[in-house]
CSV table of C-alpha atoms in Angstrom, one decimal:
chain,number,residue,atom,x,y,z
A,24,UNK,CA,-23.6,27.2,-9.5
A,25,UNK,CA,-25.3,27.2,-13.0
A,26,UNK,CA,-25.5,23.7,-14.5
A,27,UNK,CA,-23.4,24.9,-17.6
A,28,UNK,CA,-20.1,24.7,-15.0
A,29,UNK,CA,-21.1,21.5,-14.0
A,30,UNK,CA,-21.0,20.2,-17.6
A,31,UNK,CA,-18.0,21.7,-18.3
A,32,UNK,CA,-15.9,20.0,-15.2
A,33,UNK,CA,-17.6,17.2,-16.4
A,34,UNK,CA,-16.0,17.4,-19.7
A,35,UNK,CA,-12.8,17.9,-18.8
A,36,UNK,CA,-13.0,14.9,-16.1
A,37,UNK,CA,-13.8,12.7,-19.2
A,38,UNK,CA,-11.8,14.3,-21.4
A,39,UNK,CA,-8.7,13.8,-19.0
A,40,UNK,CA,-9.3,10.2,-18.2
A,41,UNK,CA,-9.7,9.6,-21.9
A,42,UNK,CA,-6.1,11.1,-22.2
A,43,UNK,CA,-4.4,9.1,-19.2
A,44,UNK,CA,-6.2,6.0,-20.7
A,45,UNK,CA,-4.9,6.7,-24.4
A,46,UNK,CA,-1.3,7.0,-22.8
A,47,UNK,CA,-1.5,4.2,-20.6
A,48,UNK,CA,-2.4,2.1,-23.5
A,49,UNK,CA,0.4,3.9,-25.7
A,50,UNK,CA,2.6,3.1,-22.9
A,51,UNK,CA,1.4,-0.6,-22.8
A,52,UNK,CA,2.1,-0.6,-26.6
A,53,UNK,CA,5.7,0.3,-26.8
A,54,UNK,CA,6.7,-1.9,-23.6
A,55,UNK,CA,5.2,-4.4,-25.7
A,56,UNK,CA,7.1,-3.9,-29.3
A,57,UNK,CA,10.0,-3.6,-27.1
A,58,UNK,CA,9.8,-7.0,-25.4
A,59,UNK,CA,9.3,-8.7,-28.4
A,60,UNK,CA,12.1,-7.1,-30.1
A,61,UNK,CA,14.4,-8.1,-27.5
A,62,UNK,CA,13.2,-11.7,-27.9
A,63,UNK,CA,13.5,-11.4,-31.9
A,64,UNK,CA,17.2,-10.3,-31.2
A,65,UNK,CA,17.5,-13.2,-28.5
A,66,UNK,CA,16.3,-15.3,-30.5
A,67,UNK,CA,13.8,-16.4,-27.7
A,68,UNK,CA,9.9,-16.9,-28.0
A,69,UNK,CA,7.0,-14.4,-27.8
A,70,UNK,CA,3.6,-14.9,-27.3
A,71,UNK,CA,1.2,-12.0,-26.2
A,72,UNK,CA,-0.5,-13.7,-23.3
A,73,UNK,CA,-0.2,-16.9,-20.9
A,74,UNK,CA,-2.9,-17.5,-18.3
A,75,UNK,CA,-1.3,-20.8,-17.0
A,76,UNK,CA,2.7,-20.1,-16.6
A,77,UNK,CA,2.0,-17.6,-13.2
A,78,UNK,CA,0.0,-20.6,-11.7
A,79,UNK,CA,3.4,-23.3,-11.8
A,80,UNK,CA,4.3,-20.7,-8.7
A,81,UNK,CA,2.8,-20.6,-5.4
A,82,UNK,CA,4.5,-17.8,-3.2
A,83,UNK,CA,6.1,-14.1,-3.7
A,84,UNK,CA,4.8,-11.8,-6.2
A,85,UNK,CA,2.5,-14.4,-7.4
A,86,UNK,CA,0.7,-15.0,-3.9
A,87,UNK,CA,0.6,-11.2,-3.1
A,88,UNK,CA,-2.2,-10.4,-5.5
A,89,UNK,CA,-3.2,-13.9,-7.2
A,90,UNK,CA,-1.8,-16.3,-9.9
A,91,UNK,CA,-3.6,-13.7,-12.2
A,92,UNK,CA,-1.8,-13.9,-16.4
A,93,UNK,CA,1.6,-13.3,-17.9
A,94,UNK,CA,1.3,-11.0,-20.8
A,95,UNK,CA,4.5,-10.6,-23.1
A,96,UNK,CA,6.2,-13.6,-22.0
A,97,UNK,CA,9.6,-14.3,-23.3
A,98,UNK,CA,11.2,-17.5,-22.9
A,99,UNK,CA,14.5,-18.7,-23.8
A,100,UNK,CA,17.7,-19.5,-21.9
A,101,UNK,CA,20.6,-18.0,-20.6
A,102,UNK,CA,24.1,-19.1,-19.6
A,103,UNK,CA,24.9,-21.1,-16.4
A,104,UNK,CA,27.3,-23.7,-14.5
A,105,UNK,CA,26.7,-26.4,-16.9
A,106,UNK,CA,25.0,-25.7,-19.2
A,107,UNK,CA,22.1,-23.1,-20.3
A,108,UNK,CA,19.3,-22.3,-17.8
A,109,UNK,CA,14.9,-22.1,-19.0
A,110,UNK,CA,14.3,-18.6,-18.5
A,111,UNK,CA,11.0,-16.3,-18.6
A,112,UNK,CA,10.0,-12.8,-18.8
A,113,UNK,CA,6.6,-11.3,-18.3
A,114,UNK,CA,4.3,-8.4,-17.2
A,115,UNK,CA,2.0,-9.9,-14.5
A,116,UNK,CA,-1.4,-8.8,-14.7
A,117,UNK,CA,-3.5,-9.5,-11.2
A,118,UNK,CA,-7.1,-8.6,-11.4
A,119,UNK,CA,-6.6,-6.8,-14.7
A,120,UNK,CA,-4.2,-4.2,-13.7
A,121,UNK,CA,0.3,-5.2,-14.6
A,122,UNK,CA,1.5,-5.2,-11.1
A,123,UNK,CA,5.4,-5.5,-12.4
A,124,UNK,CA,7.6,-7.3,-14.6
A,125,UNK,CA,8.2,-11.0,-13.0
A,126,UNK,CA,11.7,-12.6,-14.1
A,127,UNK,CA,12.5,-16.6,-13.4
A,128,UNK,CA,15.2,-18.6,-13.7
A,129,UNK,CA,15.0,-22.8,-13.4
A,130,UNK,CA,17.8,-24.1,-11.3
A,131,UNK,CA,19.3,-27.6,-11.4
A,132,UNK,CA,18.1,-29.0,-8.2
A,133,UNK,CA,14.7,-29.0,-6.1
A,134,UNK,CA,15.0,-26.4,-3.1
A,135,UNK,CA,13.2,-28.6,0.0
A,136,UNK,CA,11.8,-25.0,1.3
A,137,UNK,CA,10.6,-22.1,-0.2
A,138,UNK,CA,12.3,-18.3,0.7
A,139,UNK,CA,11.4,-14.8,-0.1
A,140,UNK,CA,14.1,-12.2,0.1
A,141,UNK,CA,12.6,-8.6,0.4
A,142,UNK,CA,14.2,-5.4,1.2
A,143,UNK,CA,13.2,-3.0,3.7
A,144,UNK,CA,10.9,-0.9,1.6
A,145,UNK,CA,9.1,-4.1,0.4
A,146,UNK,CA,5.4,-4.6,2.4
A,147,UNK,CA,5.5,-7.7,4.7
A,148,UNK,CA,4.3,-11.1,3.3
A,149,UNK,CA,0.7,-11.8,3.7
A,150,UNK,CA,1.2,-15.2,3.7
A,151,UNK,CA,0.6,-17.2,6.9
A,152,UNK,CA,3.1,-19.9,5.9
A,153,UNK,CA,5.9,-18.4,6.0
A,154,UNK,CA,8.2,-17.3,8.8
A,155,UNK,CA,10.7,-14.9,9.4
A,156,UNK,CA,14.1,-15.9,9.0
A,157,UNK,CA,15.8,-12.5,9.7
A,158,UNK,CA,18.1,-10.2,7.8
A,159,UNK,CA,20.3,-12.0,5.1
A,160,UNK,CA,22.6,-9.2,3.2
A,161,UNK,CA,20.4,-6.2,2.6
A,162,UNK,CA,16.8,-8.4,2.7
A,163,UNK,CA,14.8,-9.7,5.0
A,164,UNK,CA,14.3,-13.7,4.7
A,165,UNK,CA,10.9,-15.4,5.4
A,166,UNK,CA,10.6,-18.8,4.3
A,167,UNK,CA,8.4,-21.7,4.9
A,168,UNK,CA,10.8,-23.8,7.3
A,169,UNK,CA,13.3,-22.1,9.5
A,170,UNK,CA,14.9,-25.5,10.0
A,171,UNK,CA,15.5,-26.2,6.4
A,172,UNK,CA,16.1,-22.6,5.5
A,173,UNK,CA,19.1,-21.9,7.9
A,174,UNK,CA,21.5,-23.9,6.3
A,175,UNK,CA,20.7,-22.5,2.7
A,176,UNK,CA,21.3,-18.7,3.8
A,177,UNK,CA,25.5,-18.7,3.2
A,178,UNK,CA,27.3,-16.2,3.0
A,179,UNK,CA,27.5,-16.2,-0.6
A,180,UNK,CA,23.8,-16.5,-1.0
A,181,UNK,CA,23.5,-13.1,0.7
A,182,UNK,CA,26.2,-11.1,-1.7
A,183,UNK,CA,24.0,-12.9,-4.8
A,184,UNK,CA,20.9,-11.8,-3.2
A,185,UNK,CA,22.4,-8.1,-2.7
A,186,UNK,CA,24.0,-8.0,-6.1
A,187,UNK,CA,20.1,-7.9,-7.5
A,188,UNK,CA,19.7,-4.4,-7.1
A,189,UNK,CA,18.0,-2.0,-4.8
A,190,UNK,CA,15.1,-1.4,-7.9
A,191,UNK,CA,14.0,-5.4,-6.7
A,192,UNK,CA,12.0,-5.4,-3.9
A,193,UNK,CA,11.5,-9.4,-3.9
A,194,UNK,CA,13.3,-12.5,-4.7
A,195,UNK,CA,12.0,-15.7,-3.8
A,196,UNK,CA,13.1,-19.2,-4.6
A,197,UNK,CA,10.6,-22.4,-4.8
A,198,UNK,CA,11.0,-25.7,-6.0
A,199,UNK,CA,13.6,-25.3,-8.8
A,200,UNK,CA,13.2,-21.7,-9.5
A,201,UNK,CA,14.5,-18.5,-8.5
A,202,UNK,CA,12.5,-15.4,-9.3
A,203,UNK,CA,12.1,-11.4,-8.6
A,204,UNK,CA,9.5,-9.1,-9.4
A,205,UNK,CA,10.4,-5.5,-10.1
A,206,UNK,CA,8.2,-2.6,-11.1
A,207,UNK,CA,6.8,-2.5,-14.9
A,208,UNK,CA,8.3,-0.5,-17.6
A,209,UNK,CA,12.1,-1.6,-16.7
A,210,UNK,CA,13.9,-1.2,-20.1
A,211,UNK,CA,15.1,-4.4,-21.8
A,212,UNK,CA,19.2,-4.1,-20.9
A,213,UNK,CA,17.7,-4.1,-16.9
A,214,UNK,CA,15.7,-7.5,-17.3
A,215,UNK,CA,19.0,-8.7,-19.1
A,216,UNK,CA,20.9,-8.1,-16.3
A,217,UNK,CA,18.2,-9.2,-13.8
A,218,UNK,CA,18.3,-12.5,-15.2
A,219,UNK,CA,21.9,-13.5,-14.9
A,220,UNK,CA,21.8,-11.8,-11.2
A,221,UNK,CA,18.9,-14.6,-10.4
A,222,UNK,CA,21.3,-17.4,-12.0
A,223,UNK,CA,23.9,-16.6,-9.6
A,224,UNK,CA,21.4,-16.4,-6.5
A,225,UNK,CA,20.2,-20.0,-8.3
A,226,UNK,CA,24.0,-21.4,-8.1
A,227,UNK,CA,24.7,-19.4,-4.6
A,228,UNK,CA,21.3,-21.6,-3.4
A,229,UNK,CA,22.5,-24.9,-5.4
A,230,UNK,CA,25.9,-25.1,-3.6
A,231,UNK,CA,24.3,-24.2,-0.5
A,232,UNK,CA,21.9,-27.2,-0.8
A,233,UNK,CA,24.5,-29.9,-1.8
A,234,UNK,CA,23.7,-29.2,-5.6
A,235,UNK,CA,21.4,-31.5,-7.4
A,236,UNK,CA,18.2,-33.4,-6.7
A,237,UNK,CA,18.3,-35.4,-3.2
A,238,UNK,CA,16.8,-38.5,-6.1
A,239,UNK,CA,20.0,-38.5,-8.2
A,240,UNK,CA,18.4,-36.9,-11.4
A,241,UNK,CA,18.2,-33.4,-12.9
A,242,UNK,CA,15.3,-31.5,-13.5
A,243,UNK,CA,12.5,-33.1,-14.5
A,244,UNK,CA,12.1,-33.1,-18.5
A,245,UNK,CA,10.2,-31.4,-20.3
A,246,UNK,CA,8.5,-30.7,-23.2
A,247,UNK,CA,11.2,-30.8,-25.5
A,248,UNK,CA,13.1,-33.1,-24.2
A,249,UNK,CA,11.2,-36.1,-23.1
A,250,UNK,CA,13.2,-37.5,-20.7
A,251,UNK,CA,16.0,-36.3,-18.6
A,252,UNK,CA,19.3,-37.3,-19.4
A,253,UNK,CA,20.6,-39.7,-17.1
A,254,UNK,CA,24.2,-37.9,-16.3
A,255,UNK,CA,24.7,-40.6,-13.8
A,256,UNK,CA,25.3,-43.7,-16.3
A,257,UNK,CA,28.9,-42.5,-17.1
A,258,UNK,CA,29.8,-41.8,-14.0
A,259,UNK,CA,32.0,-44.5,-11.9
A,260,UNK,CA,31.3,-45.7,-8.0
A,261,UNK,CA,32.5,-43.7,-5.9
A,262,UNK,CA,33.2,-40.8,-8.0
A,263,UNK,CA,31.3,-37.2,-7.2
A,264,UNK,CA,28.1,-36.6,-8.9
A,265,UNK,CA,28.1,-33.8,-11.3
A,266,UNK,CA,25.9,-30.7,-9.1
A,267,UNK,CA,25.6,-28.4,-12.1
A,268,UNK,CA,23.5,-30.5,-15.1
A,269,UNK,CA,21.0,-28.2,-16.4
A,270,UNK,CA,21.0,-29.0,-20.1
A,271,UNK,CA,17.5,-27.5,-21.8
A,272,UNK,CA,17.1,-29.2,-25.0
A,273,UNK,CA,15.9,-27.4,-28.4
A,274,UNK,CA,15.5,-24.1,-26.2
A,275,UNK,CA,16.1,-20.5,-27.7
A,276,UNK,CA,18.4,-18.8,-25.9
A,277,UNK,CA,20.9,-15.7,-25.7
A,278,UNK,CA,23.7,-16.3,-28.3
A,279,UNK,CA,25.7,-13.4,-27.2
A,280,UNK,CA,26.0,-14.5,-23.8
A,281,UNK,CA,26.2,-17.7,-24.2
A,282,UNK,CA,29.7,-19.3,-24.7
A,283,UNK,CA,28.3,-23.1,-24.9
A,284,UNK,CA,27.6,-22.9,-28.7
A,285,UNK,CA,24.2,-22.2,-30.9
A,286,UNK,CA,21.0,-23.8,-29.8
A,287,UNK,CA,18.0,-25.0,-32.2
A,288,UNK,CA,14.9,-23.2,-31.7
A,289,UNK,CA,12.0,-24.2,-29.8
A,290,UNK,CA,8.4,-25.1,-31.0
A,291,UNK,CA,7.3,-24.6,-27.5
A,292,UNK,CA,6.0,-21.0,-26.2
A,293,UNK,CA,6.7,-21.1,-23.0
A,294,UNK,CA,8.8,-24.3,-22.0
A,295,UNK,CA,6.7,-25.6,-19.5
């Protein structure tokens, strides 16, 4: 074959991966002016790239491929039992390459296991840690202690967890969080909807647990707020703690949704 045909194919190899690397970068681009718009109209913070937030998380999407970096994080709040829920919204990037949009939700109350909900389709955890708890609703559960993970898989927990969507592969819950992972590009209105499907899988978990903290006090503070409020003092003997007390402080958060009245704005980026 005369060399002239070799440099041709050559060409049009380089010229081709010079257009799929243009559009992927396009691509990237408008996923990103679209996330921060729909923080602008949320009112909620944006900040191009956060290499610590992924690491606050030890198992599900993040364990899969690595703590890696969020890129386009938005972080606000959105509506819940009580009061308004920390919220956050990113493209994970693992070993340079967005591996899908990661959405998480802060519950009210520390989960004493950790459990990942996966459908069918999903691949099988890696992780030797965690054992299979069997089918819950439409998922498969595998969670870090069968014992402590029985009692937390209710009925209502499973209709939450199926009420996600079929487009969700994985939802797992650790410590106070509930999170899923779904694949990139997902238009704004999705994530929107994502997010209050992982509040109710967050309450369905709560209720199952007992609700709040087994030491009598909310989520621990943070940033903005210092300390935690101490929703116990006004309370009298005998009388039932309050199991839904999530109060974020000076958070930006979903207006439209969000029936508890306008919030200040936040001088943190990502509320950790």
């Amino acid at each position: 074959m005369p060399a002239w045909v070799w440099f041709v194919i050559a060409a049009l190899a380089a010229g081709g991966g010079a257009l799929l690397l243009l559009s992927d970068r396009a691509r990237t681009s408008g996923n990103r002016r679209d996330r921060r718009k729909w923080a602008e109209q949320k009112s909620w913070e944006f900040v191009d790239v956060d290499p610590v937030l992924p690491s606050r998380w030890r198992y599900g999407a993040v364990h899969q491929g690595g703590h890696g970096r969020a890129l386009d994080l938005a972080t606000g709040a959105v509506p819940g039992p009580g009061g308004r829920r920390l919220a956050h919204v990113f493209d994970h990037e693992q070993a340079g390459q967005i591996t899908g949009i990661v959405a998480a939700v802060r519950g009210v109350s520390t989960l004493p296991v950790a459990i990942e909900l996966r459908l069918p389709s999903a691949p099988l955890p890696d992780d030797a840690g965690l054992d299979s708890l069997g089918q819950v609703g439409e998922r498969y559960a595998f969670v870090t202690s069968v014992a402590q993970a029985r009692p937390l898989i209710t009925a209502d927990v499973a209709r939450a967890a199926d009420l996600v969507g079929d487009d969700v592969p994985l939802v797992w819950a650790e410590d106070t969080w509930v999170l899923a992972s779904m694949e990139p590009g997902a238009d704004p209105e999705r994530v929107q909807g994502l997010l209050q499907a992982l509040v109710e899988v967050s309450v369905a978990l709560e209720d199952a647990a007992g609700g709040g903290d087994d030491d009598g006090h909310g989520p621990e503070p943070t940033p903005e707020t210092g300390e935690a409020p101490d929703d116990d003092a006004d309370t009298e003997p005998g009388e039932p703690r309050q199991t839904h007390r999530d109060r974020p402080a000076d958070i930006p958060y979903d207006i439209e949704d969000d029936e508890f009245g306008p919030g200040a704005r936040s001088s943190s980026s990502s509320g950790r």
